[in-house]
Amino acid sequence: MCYQVVERFAACYCLYHKHSIDPCSAYGQRGHLVQEKTVLVGHACPAHSSY
Ligand SMILES: [Zn+2]
Ligand SMILES: [Zn+2]
């Protein structure tokens, strides 16, 4: 299974950074899915951080 690390803000769950896909040997085959791996970063994005 291929993995793609997606970093999200822990406070509001907005997208922080989407990494490139880490492909396995079956990458690109029909019906093959890329598993998203969510990593939370411990703060809010600029739009949702109140100060
Ligand atoms: Zn794969
Ligand atoms: Zn946000």
mmCIF file of N, CA, C and O and ligand atoms in Angstrom:
data_model
loop_
_atom_site.group_PDB
_atom_site.id
_atom_site.type_symbol
_atom_site.label_atom_id
_atom_site.label_comp_id
_atom_site.label_asym_id
_atom_site.label_seq_id
_atom_site.Cartn_x
_atom_site.Cartn_y
_atom_site.Cartn_z
ATOM 1 N N MET A 1 0.843 -1.204 0.000
ATOM 2 C CA MET A 1 0.000 0.000 0.000
ATOM 3 C C MET A 1 0.870 1.243 0.000
ATOM 4 O O MET A 1 1.795 1.352 0.793
ATOM 5 N N CYS A 2 0.564 2.167 -0.873
ATOM 6 C CA CYS A 2 1.306 3.419 -0.922
ATOM 7 C C CYS A 2 0.827 4.358 0.184
ATOM 8 O O CYS A 2 -0.331 4.342 0.556
ATOM 9 N N TYR A 3 1.740 5.150 0.637
ATOM 10 C CA TYR A 3 1.396 6.090 1.691
ATOM 11 C C TYR A 3 1.658 7.514 1.231
ATOM 12 O O TYR A 3 2.612 7.775 0.504
ATOM 13 N N GLN A 4 0.787 8.406 1.667
ATOM 14 C CA GLN A 4 1.016 9.822 1.446
ATOM 15 C C GLN A 4 0.795 10.533 2.768
ATOM 16 O O GLN A 4 -0.311 10.505 3.322
ATOM 17 N N VAL A 5 1.831 11.133 3.264
ATOM 18 C CA VAL A 5 1.740 11.840 4.533
ATOM 19 C C VAL A 5 1.072 13.191 4.318
ATOM 20 O O VAL A 5 1.481 13.964 3.454
ATOM 21 N N VAL A 6 0.018 13.432 5.077
ATOM 22 C CA VAL A 6 -0.696 14.702 5.016
ATOM 23 C C VAL A 6 -0.638 15.333 6.403
ATOM 24 O O VAL A 6 -1.126 14.756 7.370
ATOM 25 N N GLU A 7 -0.026 16.489 6.468
ATOM 26 C CA GLU A 7 0.073 17.190 7.754
ATOM 27 C C GLU A 7 -1.094 18.153 7.900
ATOM 28 O O GLU A 7 -1.397 18.923 6.993
ATOM 29 N N ARG A 8 -1.749 18.085 9.041
ATOM 30 C CA ARG A 8 -2.874 18.981 9.308
ATOM 31 C C ARG A 8 -2.676 19.681 10.646
ATOM 32 O O ARG A 8 -2.042 19.149 11.542
ATOM 33 N N PHE A 9 -3.288 20.850 10.743
ATOM 34 C CA PHE A 9 -3.258 21.574 12.011
ATOM 35 C C PHE A 9 -4.170 20.868 13.003
ATOM 36 O O PHE A 9 -5.323 20.543 12.687
ATOM 37 N N ALA A 10 -3.650 20.651 14.190
ATOM 38 C CA ALA A 10 -4.401 19.896 15.190
ATOM 39 C C ALA A 10 -5.625 20.661 15.670
ATOM 40 O O ALA A 10 -6.650 20.069 15.993
ATOM 41 N N ALA A 11 -5.540 21.987 15.718
ATOM 42 C CA ALA A 11 -6.613 22.774 16.304
ATOM 43 C C ALA A 11 -7.818 22.898 15.373
ATOM 44 O O ALA A 11 -8.957 22.844 15.814
ATOM 45 N N CYS A 12 -7.607 23.078 14.076
ATOM 46 C CA CYS A 12 -8.716 23.323 13.156
ATOM 47 C C CYS A 12 -8.787 22.310 12.019
ATOM 48 O O CYS A 12 -9.719 22.342 11.234
ATOM 49 N N TYR A 13 -7.793 21.437 11.914
ATOM 50 C CA TYR A 13 -7.760 20.370 10.911
ATOM 51 C C TYR A 13 -7.612 20.889 9.484
ATOM 52 O O TYR A 13 -7.895 20.174 8.523
ATOM 53 N N CYS A 14 -7.178 22.106 9.313
ATOM 54 C CA CYS A 14 -6.865 22.598 7.977
ATOM 55 C C CYS A 14 -5.578 21.944 7.470
ATOM 56 O O CYS A 14 -4.750 21.496 8.248
ATOM 57 N N LEU A 15 -5.441 21.916 6.145
ATOM 58 C CA LEU A 15 -4.270 21.297 5.540
ATOM 59 C C LEU A 15 -3.028 22.160 5.762
ATOM 60 O O LEU A 15 -3.048 23.367 5.516
ATOM 61 N N TYR A 16 -1.982 21.531 6.237
ATOM 62 C CA TYR A 16 -0.730 22.244 6.459
ATOM 63 C C TYR A 16 0.254 21.930 5.343
ATOM 64 O O TYR A 16 0.779 22.815 4.689
ATOM 65 N N HIS A 17 0.505 20.677 5.082
ATOM 66 C CA HIS A 17 1.433 20.308 4.026
ATOM 67 C C HIS A 17 1.131 18.898 3.533
ATOM 68 O O HIS A 17 0.935 17.987 4.321
ATOM 69 N N LYS A 18 1.085 18.739 2.217
ATOM 70 C CA LYS A 18 0.842 17.437 1.624
ATOM 71 C C LYS A 18 2.146 16.957 1.013
ATOM 72 O O LYS A 18 2.666 17.575 0.081
ATOM 73 N N HIS A 19 2.663 15.866 1.537
ATOM 74 C CA HIS A 19 3.923 15.342 1.031
ATOM 75 C C HIS A 19 3.685 14.544 -0.249
ATOM 76 O O HIS A 19 2.560 14.195 -0.571
ATOM 77 N N SER A 20 4.757 14.248 -0.944
ATOM 78 C CA SER A 20 4.639 13.423 -2.143
ATOM 79 C C SER A 20 4.352 11.980 -1.742
ATOM 80 O O SER A 20 4.674 11.555 -0.635
ATOM 81 N N ILE A 21 3.753 11.249 -2.684
ATOM 82 C CA ILE A 21 3.359 9.863 -2.417
ATOM 83 C C ILE A 21 4.597 8.985 -2.286
ATOM 84 O O ILE A 21 5.536 9.102 -3.071
ATOM 85 N N ASP A 22 4.569 8.124 -1.277
ATOM 86 C CA ASP A 22 5.621 7.133 -1.102
ATOM 87 C C ASP A 22 5.129 5.833 -1.728
ATOM 88 O O ASP A 22 4.356 5.101 -1.118
ATOM 89 N N PRO A 23 5.520 5.533 -2.959
ATOM 90 C CA PRO A 23 4.900 4.436 -3.685
ATOM 91 C C PRO A 23 5.442 3.061 -3.290
ATOM 92 O O PRO A 23 6.620 2.908 -2.975
ATOM 93 N N CYS A 24 4.557 2.066 -3.324
ATOM 94 C CA CYS A 24 4.972 0.677 -3.146
ATOM 95 C C CYS A 24 5.120 0.034 -4.524
ATOM 96 O O CYS A 24 4.980 0.708 -5.540
ATOM 97 N N SER A 25 5.366 -1.260 -4.562
ATOM 98 C CA SER A 25 5.613 -1.939 -5.836
ATOM 99 C C SER A 25 4.377 -2.001 -6.716
ATOM 100 O O SER A 25 4.485 -2.155 -7.928
ATOM 101 N N ALA A 26 3.200 -1.852 -6.112
ATOM 102 C CA ALA A 26 1.954 -1.938 -6.870
ATOM 103 C C ALA A 26 1.441 -0.569 -7.280
ATOM 104 O O ALA A 26 0.322 -0.455 -7.763
ATOM 105 N N TYR A 27 2.233 0.441 -7.136
ATOM 106 C CA TYR A 27 1.790 1.799 -7.435
ATOM 107 C C TYR A 27 1.420 1.946 -8.906
ATOM 108 O O TYR A 27 2.153 1.490 -9.781
ATOM 109 N N GLY A 28 0.265 2.571 -9.158
ATOM 110 C CA GLY A 28 -0.159 2.842 -10.516
ATOM 111 C C GLY A 28 -1.040 1.757 -11.103
ATOM 112 O O GLY A 28 -1.568 1.924 -12.180
ATOM 113 N N GLN A 29 -1.206 0.629 -10.403
ATOM 114 C CA GLN A 29 -2.076 -0.424 -10.913
ATOM 115 C C GLN A 29 -3.542 -0.046 -10.747
ATOM 116 O O GLN A 29 -3.893 0.767 -9.904
ATOM 117 N N ARG A 30 -4.385 -0.666 -11.546
ATOM 118 C CA ARG A 30 -5.808 -0.354 -11.544
ATOM 119 C C ARG A 30 -6.421 -0.651 -10.172
ATOM 120 O O ARG A 30 -6.235 -1.746 -9.635
ATOM 121 N N GLY A 31 -7.113 0.324 -9.645
ATOM 122 C CA GLY A 31 -7.801 0.128 -8.377
ATOM 123 C C GLY A 31 -6.899 0.222 -7.159
ATOM 124 O O GLY A 31 -7.349 0.015 -6.039
ATOM 125 N N HIS A 32 -5.649 0.534 -7.391
ATOM 126 C CA HIS A 32 -4.729 0.625 -6.264
ATOM 127 C C HIS A 32 -4.908 1.970 -5.564
ATOM 128 O O HIS A 32 -4.941 3.002 -6.206
ATOM 129 N N LEU A 33 -5.018 1.896 -4.279
ATOM 130 C CA LEU A 33 -5.302 3.105 -3.520
ATOM 131 C C LEU A 33 -4.064 3.617 -2.812
ATOM 132 O O LEU A 33 -3.149 2.855 -2.504
ATOM 133 N N VAL A 34 -4.058 4.905 -2.579
ATOM 134 C CA VAL A 34 -3.003 5.531 -1.798
ATOM 135 C C VAL A 34 -3.556 5.832 -0.405
ATOM 136 O O VAL A 34 -4.569 6.522 -0.269
ATOM 137 N N GLN A 35 -2.925 5.285 0.594
ATOM 138 C CA GLN A 35 -3.370 5.478 1.964
ATOM 139 C C GLN A 35 -2.865 6.815 2.486
ATOM 140 O O GLN A 35 -1.670 7.083 2.463
ATOM 141 N N GLU A 36 -3.793 7.641 2.914
ATOM 142 C CA GLU A 36 -3.377 8.909 3.502
ATOM 143 C C GLU A 36 -3.029 8.713 4.965
ATOM 144 O O GLU A 36 -3.744 8.061 5.708
ATOM 145 N N LYS A 37 -1.921 9.266 5.336
ATOM 146 C CA LYS A 37 -1.443 9.138 6.698
ATOM 147 C C LYS A 37 -1.421 10.545 7.298
ATOM 148 O O LYS A 37 -0.592 11.378 6.919
ATOM 149 N N THR A 38 -2.352 10.802 8.178
ATOM 150 C CA THR A 38 -2.490 12.154 8.714
ATOM 151 C C THR A 38 -1.560 12.355 9.899
ATOM 152 O O THR A 38 -1.543 11.557 10.830
ATOM 153 N N VAL A 39 -0.782 13.415 9.804
ATOM 154 C CA VAL A 39 0.085 13.804 10.915
ATOM 155 C C VAL A 39 -0.370 15.176 11.394
ATOM 156 O O VAL A 39 -0.506 16.106 10.591
ATOM 157 N N LEU A 40 -0.640 15.291 12.662
ATOM 158 C CA LEU A 40 -1.124 16.564 13.196
ATOM 159 C C LEU A 40 0.031 17.408 13.698
ATOM 160 O O LEU A 40 0.943 16.914 14.355
ATOM 161 N N VAL A 41 -0.031 18.694 13.362
ATOM 162 C CA VAL A 41 0.923 19.643 13.923
ATOM 163 C C VAL A 41 0.194 20.426 15.015
ATOM 164 O O VAL A 41 -0.976 20.765 14.875
ATOM 165 N N GLY A 42 0.903 20.705 16.080
ATOM 166 C CA GLY A 42 0.248 21.118 17.318
ATOM 167 C C GLY A 42 -0.138 22.577 17.428
ATOM 168 O O GLY A 42 0.114 23.207 18.444
ATOM 169 N N HIS A 43 -0.747 23.135 16.388
ATOM 170 C CA HIS A 43 -1.255 24.504 16.516
ATOM 171 C C HIS A 43 -2.285 24.759 15.437
ATOM 172 O O HIS A 43 -2.555 23.890 14.596
ATOM 173 N N ALA A 44 -2.861 25.959 15.422
ATOM 174 C CA ALA A 44 -3.871 26.307 14.424
ATOM 175 C C ALA A 44 -3.220 27.021 13.246
ATOM 176 O O ALA A 44 -2.140 27.593 13.359
ATOM 177 N N CYS A 45 -3.908 27.012 12.096
ATOM 178 C CA CYS A 45 -3.406 27.705 10.919
ATOM 179 C C CYS A 45 -3.559 29.216 11.109
ATOM 180 O O CYS A 45 -4.284 29.656 11.999
ATOM 181 N N PRO A 46 -2.911 30.009 10.251
ATOM 182 C CA PRO A 46 -3.007 31.474 10.401
ATOM 183 C C PRO A 46 -4.449 31.984 10.351
ATOM 184 O O PRO A 46 -4.768 32.980 11.009
ATOM 185 N N ALA A 47 -5.304 31.336 9.569
ATOM 186 C CA ALA A 47 -6.682 31.799 9.439
ATOM 187 C C ALA A 47 -7.494 31.532 10.695
ATOM 188 O O ALA A 47 -8.463 32.233 10.970
ATOM 189 N N HIS A 48 -7.123 30.520 11.460
ATOM 190 C CA HIS A 48 -7.916 30.144 12.620
ATOM 191 C C HIS A 48 -7.205 30.405 13.943
ATOM 192 O O HIS A 48 -7.739 30.091 15.000
ATOM 193 N N SER A 49 -5.992 30.904 13.881
ATOM 194 C CA SER A 49 -5.322 31.270 15.128
ATOM 195 C C SER A 49 -5.719 32.688 15.505
ATOM 196 O O SER A 49 -5.569 33.624 14.720
ATOM 197 N N SER A 50 -6.264 32.828 16.679
ATOM 198 C CA SER A 50 -6.754 34.145 17.115
ATOM 199 C C SER A 50 -5.727 34.816 18.003
ATOM 200 O O SER A 50 -5.284 34.259 19.005
ATOM 201 N N TYR A 51 -5.331 35.965 17.551
ATOM 202 C CA TYR A 51 -4.465 36.786 18.397
ATOM 203 C C TYR A 51 -4.612 38.248 18.054
ATOM 204 O O TYR A 51 -5.197 38.572 17.028
HETATM 205 ZN ZN ZN B 1 0.857 0.910 -2.985
HETATM 206 ZN ZN ZN B 2 -7.502 26.459 10.043
#
